[in-house]
């Protein structure tokens, strides 16, 4: 690691934390802790964006940092907390697959992602290119979380965490997307969150529960 | 022929007429629920427009082609229109038939549960405008737009009584088959265009297709236009849609819309393509003869009068397509004169069918209104209650049965004459085949006469089979006008064949570069296709002879038997109680045909036994093409849908897994 500047090493550290948090979310059963982990992931993301901005002197990335912090560390966790209080769903929940198996599948995914990112990161010219594999792995892990969870709220958190991974990939591999795109995505996530919040209330009103198994009744019966 | 010459800007006038029809239809939407406004004002106005179209089309039959680029359409893709003898002939057909139908409609439509009259009026006039646009369109884009507008307008007209589920089903079937046909036509134009610059028909005319492409284009056209015309096996929509539609609509669809398909076949085969292979003709000929026989046999066993007429339309289209096949055959062997005679017969029969089938469908409409009955088994004796309708129907019936001196005879006679010329063809295989086809056509024509005797006899003659038929009323003023116009057309076309053939001749000159008149030794009185020694027909002489015979016979009978008539009760076979239900029924009339052609039917029959307390008899005759072709396709589609349904689990996590694995696979392959 001799030729690598300090900030890049710092980013690598943050990337590792991000991946670790992704695994933690995959293993977490309590919904409130899950939200805290999500906020922590957002914090790591915001810090890493700030570091990239400082290290590579990209002033527009500072805006991204502020935006990420405001949205993912403060606003979204606050909305989620509020939702849970309003809906009164502080339960622990079971996944479809038990946690150790999920973790094993997650490890396979990480290996796959690193394998996948290898040729791309060799092409990239940025100092932070090695983090691309991690970014992709955290996208995959969030996707896996969405698949294995049965309740609506963890699925939404998985969806938001997926966006975290994508954002990290964008900053680490290419020094961030254009400002317009970033703003657009931020707005999308916020609006998506609000709409899903409305849906939660609707689903609960219909089925008295947020368990998505009830939605299976909507399928056409077999002849 | 036209001493006045072609009207200046005839094409502009035709376009204006199309626009006028659309505008009239839109006017109907102003007060959609006012029946008086629509029927007393708009339908007669539409009829006047139709009459104007007839005149213009007639005058421009032998005018040189005119074309226009319309300021309509998509940017860089304007509509092209063209008026040549072929389009003029079909415009004449559309105008003349729709004049009668529009007049009839003015008195026909009543307030009902279904579509409000204003909306019907809109759909009806858009339908007319679309049919006229189809025949003047000069690029594939304008053609397809008009074609689809025609299909949609007629679909909405068929489903006028859309609250009845059977009618919605019939409409759907029609729409489905219309679209299968439209796809084939679209592909056909794609083949014809052959990578040219644009989709105008001029580009297609200048293209020379090589290899198997002309054959592909021809068969796509045959399927596409055949679906609209009702060729086997895509005829199944006709017997469903015609009974479902209001009678003027069935009349227009059967009399006029089917002819646009014939127009399309002629346009693609003889105008847009330069080569015709002889075996295309054999295929069309065989298909036409089979369709004609199938149609007439099924018509013979129907008990619903509109279904009967629908199958009869299938038969007539079969005859027309058989003639079309024969034209290709002659043309492929370079016998342009014979091809011209055959084509004349085809066009003549198309025109005749437009008159008599429209007339008969309108008659069923009047009967339906007067009696609320469509089933032949419940009608009868209407000639006393509805003399106007009955006598005009007699004209149509005799015409469709092919009896001289009416128009049906002329075209069928001409077609048979053409068949008799086939020994001059160089290929012995074809020479053996064609007489068979001729026999088939003759059989179909003869059976058609049988069918029509059944139709007329059961509906109008005998005694009323139901008590309420005694209250049937005759058709109203407008309805009578419409019927009289069409019946007069049947008579005129039958009496003046030489003039009609002269009028049609520019079409021959355009499509085949040959004339049908030049060879004949006929004059205005005598129709002689090749030369007068061989065969000739003079309708006027036939008419005079018929009238003379009838008058003479009446005189003689009157003279010798006058005053010696005595009335006595007929012998009742020793069975005193007789009801009108004991008359020969429609089933009974069709029974011999059913017996002879039993293997071709799918009969579901319930016969009472001697011990039944409440004996019931019913026969249902199904169309075998359902079980041969359409049901297997439907089952295959259902099976495929069930297989696809397996991946629909209704669980979010499963769906997410699908997208997850898709993502993984894509990432894996793309890297």
mmCIF file of C-alpha atoms in Angstrom, chain A:
data_model
loop_
_atom_site.group_PDB
_atom_site.id
_atom_site.type_symbol
_atom_site.label_atom_id
_atom_site.label_comp_id
_atom_site.label_asym_id
_atom_site.label_seq_id
_atom_site.Cartn_x
_atom_site.Cartn_y
_atom_site.Cartn_z
ATOM 1 C CA UNK A 1 0.000 0.000 0.000
ATOM 2 C CA UNK A 2 3.017 2.212 -0.345
ATOM 3 C CA UNK A 3 1.952 4.119 -3.459
ATOM 4 C CA UNK A 4 -1.568 4.661 -2.340
ATOM 5 C CA UNK A 5 -2.344 8.073 -0.834
ATOM 6 C CA UNK A 6 -3.720 8.293 2.634
ATOM 7 C CA UNK A 7 -7.196 9.398 1.623
ATOM 8 C CA UNK A 8 -7.487 6.419 -0.682
ATOM 9 C CA UNK A 9 -6.605 4.087 2.156
ATOM 10 C CA UNK A 10 -9.234 5.849 4.232
ATOM 11 C CA UNK A 11 -11.776 5.267 1.491
ATOM 12 C CA UNK A 12 -10.841 1.605 1.384
ATOM 13 C CA UNK A 13 -11.472 1.453 5.110
ATOM 14 C CA UNK A 14 -14.873 3.075 4.720
ATOM 15 C CA UNK A 15 -15.679 0.673 1.903
ATOM 16 C CA UNK A 16 -14.898 -2.230 4.177
ATOM 17 C CA UNK A 17 -17.166 -0.739 6.827
ATOM 18 C CA UNK A 18 -19.902 -0.386 4.233
ATOM 19 C CA UNK A 19 -19.658 -4.046 3.303
ATOM 20 C CA UNK A 20 -19.593 -5.051 6.941
ATOM 21 C CA UNK A 21 -22.726 -3.036 7.597
ATOM 22 C CA UNK A 22 -24.390 -4.664 4.611
ATOM 23 C CA UNK A 23 -23.710 -8.060 6.155
ATOM 24 C CA UNK A 24 -24.935 -6.818 9.494
ATOM 25 C CA UNK A 25 -28.192 -5.716 7.925
ATOM 26 C CA UNK A 26 -28.537 -9.076 6.263
ATOM 27 C CA UNK A 27 -28.216 -10.773 9.643
ATOM 28 C CA UNK A 28 -30.262 -8.325 11.677
ATOM 29 C CA UNK A 29 -33.681 -9.369 12.922
ATOM 30 C CA UNK A 30 -34.900 -6.316 14.772
ATOM 31 C CA UNK A 31 -36.417 -3.652 12.655
ATOM 32 C CA UNK A 32 -35.273 -0.682 14.757
ATOM 33 C CA UNK A 33 -31.683 -1.884 14.765
ATOM 34 C CA UNK A 34 -31.986 -2.371 11.036
ATOM 35 C CA UNK A 35 -32.865 1.279 10.617
ATOM 36 C CA UNK A 36 -29.901 2.294 12.777
ATOM 37 C CA UNK A 37 -27.625 0.152 10.648
ATOM 38 C CA UNK A 38 -29.055 1.751 7.555
ATOM 39 C CA UNK A 39 -28.325 5.193 8.985
ATOM 40 C CA UNK A 40 -24.788 4.095 9.841
ATOM 41 C CA UNK A 41 -24.293 2.895 6.281
ATOM 42 C CA UNK A 42 -25.498 6.264 5.066
ATOM 43 C CA UNK A 43 -23.021 7.965 7.381
ATOM 44 C CA UNK A 44 -20.137 5.880 6.048
ATOM 45 C CA UNK A 45 -21.249 6.733 2.556
ATOM 46 C CA UNK A 46 -21.417 10.455 3.309
ATOM 47 C CA UNK A 47 -17.955 10.435 4.894
ATOM 48 C CA UNK A 48 -16.437 8.526 2.013
ATOM 49 C CA UNK A 49 -17.975 10.929 -0.480
ATOM 50 C CA UNK A 50 -16.533 13.817 1.488
ATOM 51 C CA UNK A 51 -13.111 12.195 1.517
ATOM 52 C CA UNK A 52 -13.227 11.601 -2.228
ATOM 53 C CA UNK A 53 -14.225 15.224 -2.697
ATOM 54 C CA UNK A 54 -11.305 16.419 -0.559
ATOM 55 C CA UNK A 55 -8.761 14.002 -1.993
ATOM 56 C CA UNK A 56 -9.530 14.639 -5.630
ATOM 57 C CA UNK A 57 -10.583 18.292 -5.313
ATOM 58 C CA UNK A 58 -14.012 17.805 -6.825
ATOM 59 C CA UNK A 59 -16.055 20.603 -5.271
ATOM 60 C CA UNK A 60 -19.423 19.338 -6.512
ATOM 61 C CA UNK A 61 -18.963 16.172 -4.496
ATOM 62 C CA UNK A 62 -19.299 18.307 -1.353
ATOM 63 C CA UNK A 63 -22.889 18.945 -2.319
ATOM 64 C CA UNK A 64 -23.356 15.225 -2.694
ATOM 65 C CA UNK A 65 -21.917 14.730 0.733
ATOM 66 C CA UNK A 66 -24.308 17.182 2.300
ATOM 67 C CA UNK A 67 -27.210 15.725 0.369
ATOM 68 C CA UNK A 68 -26.351 12.161 1.319
ATOM 69 C CA UNK A 69 -25.967 13.103 4.935
ATOM 70 C CA UNK A 70 -29.220 14.992 5.090
ATOM 71 C CA UNK A 71 -31.181 12.382 3.241
ATOM 72 C CA UNK A 72 -29.778 9.069 4.345
ATOM 73 C CA UNK A 73 -28.569 9.750 7.820
ATOM 74 C CA UNK A 74 -31.285 12.081 9.033
ATOM 75 C CA UNK A 75 -34.400 12.262 6.904
ATOM 76 C CA UNK A 76 -35.008 8.674 5.802
ATOM 77 C CA UNK A 77 -34.224 7.030 9.164
ATOM 78 C CA UNK A 78 -36.467 9.620 10.815
ATOM 79 C CA UNK A 79 -39.304 8.828 8.404
ATOM 80 C CA UNK A 80 -38.822 5.116 8.969
ATOM 81 C CA UNK A 81 -38.818 5.521 12.736
ATOM 82 C CA UNK A 82 -41.952 7.566 12.544
ATOM 83 C CA UNK A 83 -43.589 4.963 10.321
ATOM 84 C CA UNK A 84 -42.812 2.209 12.749
ATOM 85 C CA UNK A 85 -44.160 4.191 15.658
ATOM 86 C CA UNK A 86 -47.335 5.014 13.735
ATOM 87 C CA UNK A 87 -47.808 1.495 12.502
ATOM 88 C CA UNK A 88 -46.733 0.012 15.798
ATOM 89 C CA UNK A 89 -44.731 -2.806 14.270
ATOM 90 C CA UNK A 90 -41.727 -3.228 16.504
ATOM 91 C CA UNK A 91 -41.588 -6.937 16.083
ATOM 92 C CA UNK A 92 -38.736 -9.169 15.378
ATOM 93 C CA UNK A 93 -39.138 -11.053 12.201
ATOM 94 C CA UNK A 94 -38.216 -14.295 10.557
ATOM 95 C CA UNK A 95 -36.597 -14.463 7.147
ATOM 96 C CA UNK A 96 -37.570 -16.980 4.521
ATOM 97 C CA UNK A 97 -34.146 -18.587 4.786
ATOM 98 C CA UNK A 98 -32.338 -18.857 8.106
ATOM 99 C CA UNK A 99 -29.592 -16.375 8.861
ATOM 100 C CA UNK A 100 -26.457 -18.621 8.525
ATOM 101 C CA UNK A 101 -27.546 -19.807 5.083
ATOM 102 C CA UNK A 102 -28.242 -16.236 4.054
ATOM 103 C CA UNK A 103 -24.745 -15.244 5.178
ATOM 104 C CA UNK A 104 -23.203 -18.072 3.179
ATOM 105 C CA UNK A 105 -25.079 -17.016 0.061
ATOM 106 C CA UNK A 106 -23.922 -13.454 0.778
ATOM 107 C CA UNK A 107 -20.274 -14.573 0.819
ATOM 108 C CA UNK A 108 -20.728 -16.289 -2.535
ATOM 109 C CA UNK A 109 -22.207 -13.074 -3.883
ATOM 110 C CA UNK A 110 -19.283 -11.023 -2.630
ATOM 111 C CA UNK A 111 -16.837 -13.368 -4.363
ATOM 112 C CA UNK A 112 -18.888 -13.142 -7.529
ATOM 113 C CA UNK A 113 -18.970 -9.344 -7.365
ATOM 114 C CA UNK A 114 -15.226 -9.043 -6.865
ATOM 115 C CA UNK A 115 -14.651 -11.397 -9.743
ATOM 116 C CA UNK A 116 -16.989 -9.331 -11.840
ATOM 117 C CA UNK A 117 -15.484 -5.985 -10.900
ATOM 118 C CA UNK A 118 -11.905 -7.040 -11.514
ATOM 119 C CA UNK A 119 -11.718 -6.315 -15.264
ATOM 120 C CA UNK A 120 -13.683 -3.104 -14.878
ATOM 121 C CA UNK A 121 -11.523 -1.712 -12.080
ATOM 122 C CA UNK A 122 -8.426 -2.441 -14.134
ATOM 123 C CA UNK A 123 -9.849 -0.209 -16.831
ATOM 124 C CA UNK A 124 -10.758 2.606 -14.448
ATOM 125 C CA UNK A 125 -8.165 5.294 -13.883
ATOM 126 C CA UNK A 126 -9.288 6.537 -10.474
ATOM 127 C CA UNK A 127 -7.353 5.870 -7.314
ATOM 128 C CA UNK A 128 -10.416 4.443 -5.633
ATOM 129 C CA UNK A 129 -11.111 1.841 -8.276
ATOM 130 C CA UNK A 130 -10.585 -1.149 -6.004
ATOM 131 C CA UNK A 131 -13.748 -0.250 -4.129
ATOM 132 C CA UNK A 132 -15.950 -1.035 -7.124
ATOM 133 C CA UNK A 133 -16.192 -4.679 -6.155
ATOM 134 C CA UNK A 134 -17.326 -3.717 -2.671
ATOM 135 C CA UNK A 135 -19.937 -1.357 -4.047
ATOM 136 C CA UNK A 136 -21.309 -4.066 -6.281
ATOM 137 C CA UNK A 137 -21.271 -6.576 -3.460
ATOM 138 C CA UNK A 138 -23.315 -4.278 -1.244
ATOM 139 C CA UNK A 139 -25.866 -3.850 -4.042
ATOM 140 C CA UNK A 140 -26.145 -7.635 -4.308
ATOM 141 C CA UNK A 141 -26.400 -8.092 -0.555
ATOM 142 C CA UNK A 142 -29.199 -5.542 -0.335
ATOM 143 C CA UNK A 143 -31.008 -7.325 -3.118
ATOM 144 C CA UNK A 144 -30.603 -10.596 -1.245
ATOM 145 C CA UNK A 145 -32.051 -8.937 1.834
ATOM 146 C CA UNK A 146 -35.112 -7.862 -0.129
ATOM 147 C CA UNK A 147 -35.603 -11.415 -1.338
ATOM 148 C CA UNK A 148 -35.240 -13.117 2.024
ATOM 149 C CA UNK A 149 -37.447 -10.783 4.044
ATOM 150 C CA UNK A 150 -41.116 -11.358 4.379
ATOM 151 C CA UNK A 151 -42.283 -8.099 5.859
ATOM 152 C CA UNK A 152 -42.721 -4.897 3.948
ATOM 153 C CA UNK A 153 -40.480 -2.555 5.967
ATOM 154 C CA UNK A 154 -37.235 -4.581 5.765
ATOM 155 C CA UNK A 155 -37.835 -4.904 2.042
ATOM 156 C CA UNK A 156 -38.027 -1.168 1.712
ATOM 157 C CA UNK A 157 -34.859 -0.766 3.756
ATOM 158 C CA UNK A 158 -33.198 -3.289 1.440
ATOM 159 C CA UNK A 159 -34.311 -1.201 -1.492
ATOM 160 C CA UNK A 160 -32.837 1.951 0.036
ATOM 161 C CA UNK A 161 -29.600 0.172 0.917
ATOM 162 C CA UNK A 162 -29.324 -0.942 -2.688
ATOM 163 C CA UNK A 163 -29.349 2.685 -3.688
ATOM 164 C CA UNK A 164 -26.538 3.277 -1.184
ATOM 165 C CA UNK A 165 -24.415 0.673 -2.948
ATOM 166 C CA UNK A 166 -25.084 2.187 -6.333
ATOM 167 C CA UNK A 167 -24.188 5.626 -5.076
ATOM 168 C CA UNK A 168 -20.968 4.344 -3.615
ATOM 169 C CA UNK A 169 -20.110 2.684 -6.912
ATOM 170 C CA UNK A 170 -20.712 5.970 -8.663
ATOM 171 C CA UNK A 171 -18.496 8.056 -6.374
ATOM 172 C CA UNK A 172 -15.702 5.541 -6.015
ATOM 173 C CA UNK A 173 -15.389 4.484 -9.633
ATOM 174 C CA UNK A 174 -16.057 7.730 -11.465
ATOM 175 C CA UNK A 175 -15.909 10.518 -8.849
ATOM 176 C CA UNK A 176 -19.620 10.891 -8.776
ATOM 177 C CA UNK A 177 -22.356 11.327 -11.265
ATOM 178 C CA UNK A 178 -23.328 14.709 -12.704
ATOM 179 C CA UNK A 179 -25.112 16.865 -10.190
ATOM 180 C CA UNK A 180 -28.423 16.707 -12.025
ATOM 181 C CA UNK A 181 -28.485 12.940 -11.969
ATOM 182 C CA UNK A 182 -27.576 12.863 -8.317
ATOM 183 C CA UNK A 183 -30.312 15.290 -7.402
ATOM 184 C CA UNK A 184 -32.750 13.304 -9.460
ATOM 185 C CA UNK A 185 -31.891 10.065 -7.738
ATOM 186 C CA UNK A 186 -32.108 11.670 -4.336
ATOM 187 C CA UNK A 187 -35.552 12.974 -5.148
ATOM 188 C CA UNK A 188 -36.591 9.592 -6.514
ATOM 189 C CA UNK A 189 -35.594 7.840 -3.349
ATOM 190 C CA UNK A 190 -37.456 10.359 -1.233
ATOM 191 C CA UNK A 191 -40.624 10.185 -3.300
ATOM 192 C CA UNK A 192 -40.400 6.380 -3.455
ATOM 193 C CA UNK A 193 -40.119 6.316 0.307
ATOM 194 C CA UNK A 194 -43.195 8.499 0.733
ATOM 195 C CA UNK A 195 -45.261 6.419 -1.676
ATOM 196 C CA UNK A 196 -44.213 3.193 -0.002
ATOM 197 C CA UNK A 197 -45.173 4.753 3.311
ATOM 198 C CA UNK A 198 -48.674 5.337 1.994
ATOM 199 C CA UNK A 199 -48.768 1.775 0.718
ATOM 200 C CA UNK A 200 -47.840 0.445 4.147
ATOM 201 C CA UNK A 201 -50.922 2.037 5.606
ATOM 202 C CA UNK A 202 -53.075 0.713 2.797
ATOM 203 C CA UNK A 203 -51.688 -2.803 3.101
ATOM 204 C CA UNK A 204 -52.194 -2.829 6.823
ATOM 205 C CA UNK A 205 -55.716 -1.538 6.511
ATOM 206 C CA UNK A 206 -56.545 -4.318 4.050
ATOM 207 C CA UNK A 207 -54.864 -7.226 5.783
ATOM 208 C CA UNK A 208 -54.312 -6.056 9.385
ATOM 209 C CA UNK A 209 -50.667 -6.891 8.928
ATOM 210 C CA UNK A 210 -47.643 -5.939 6.925
ATOM 211 C CA UNK A 211 -46.844 -9.546 6.159
ATOM 212 C CA UNK A 212 -46.490 -9.820 2.411
ATOM 213 C CA UNK A 213 -47.765 -13.390 2.430
ATOM 214 C CA UNK A 214 -51.238 -11.910 2.445
ATOM 215 C CA UNK A 215 -50.602 -10.407 -0.960
ATOM 216 C CA UNK A 216 -50.324 -13.920 -2.383
ATOM 217 C CA UNK A 217 -54.081 -14.151 -2.142
ATOM 218 C CA UNK A 218 -54.259 -11.733 -5.017
ATOM 219 C CA UNK A 219 -53.082 -14.439 -7.382
ATOM 220 C CA UNK A 220 -55.566 -16.049 -9.711
ATOM 221 C CA UNK A 221 -56.627 -19.449 -8.376
ATOM 222 C CA UNK A 222 -55.462 -22.524 -10.239
ATOM 223 C CA UNK A 223 -58.038 -24.315 -12.306
#
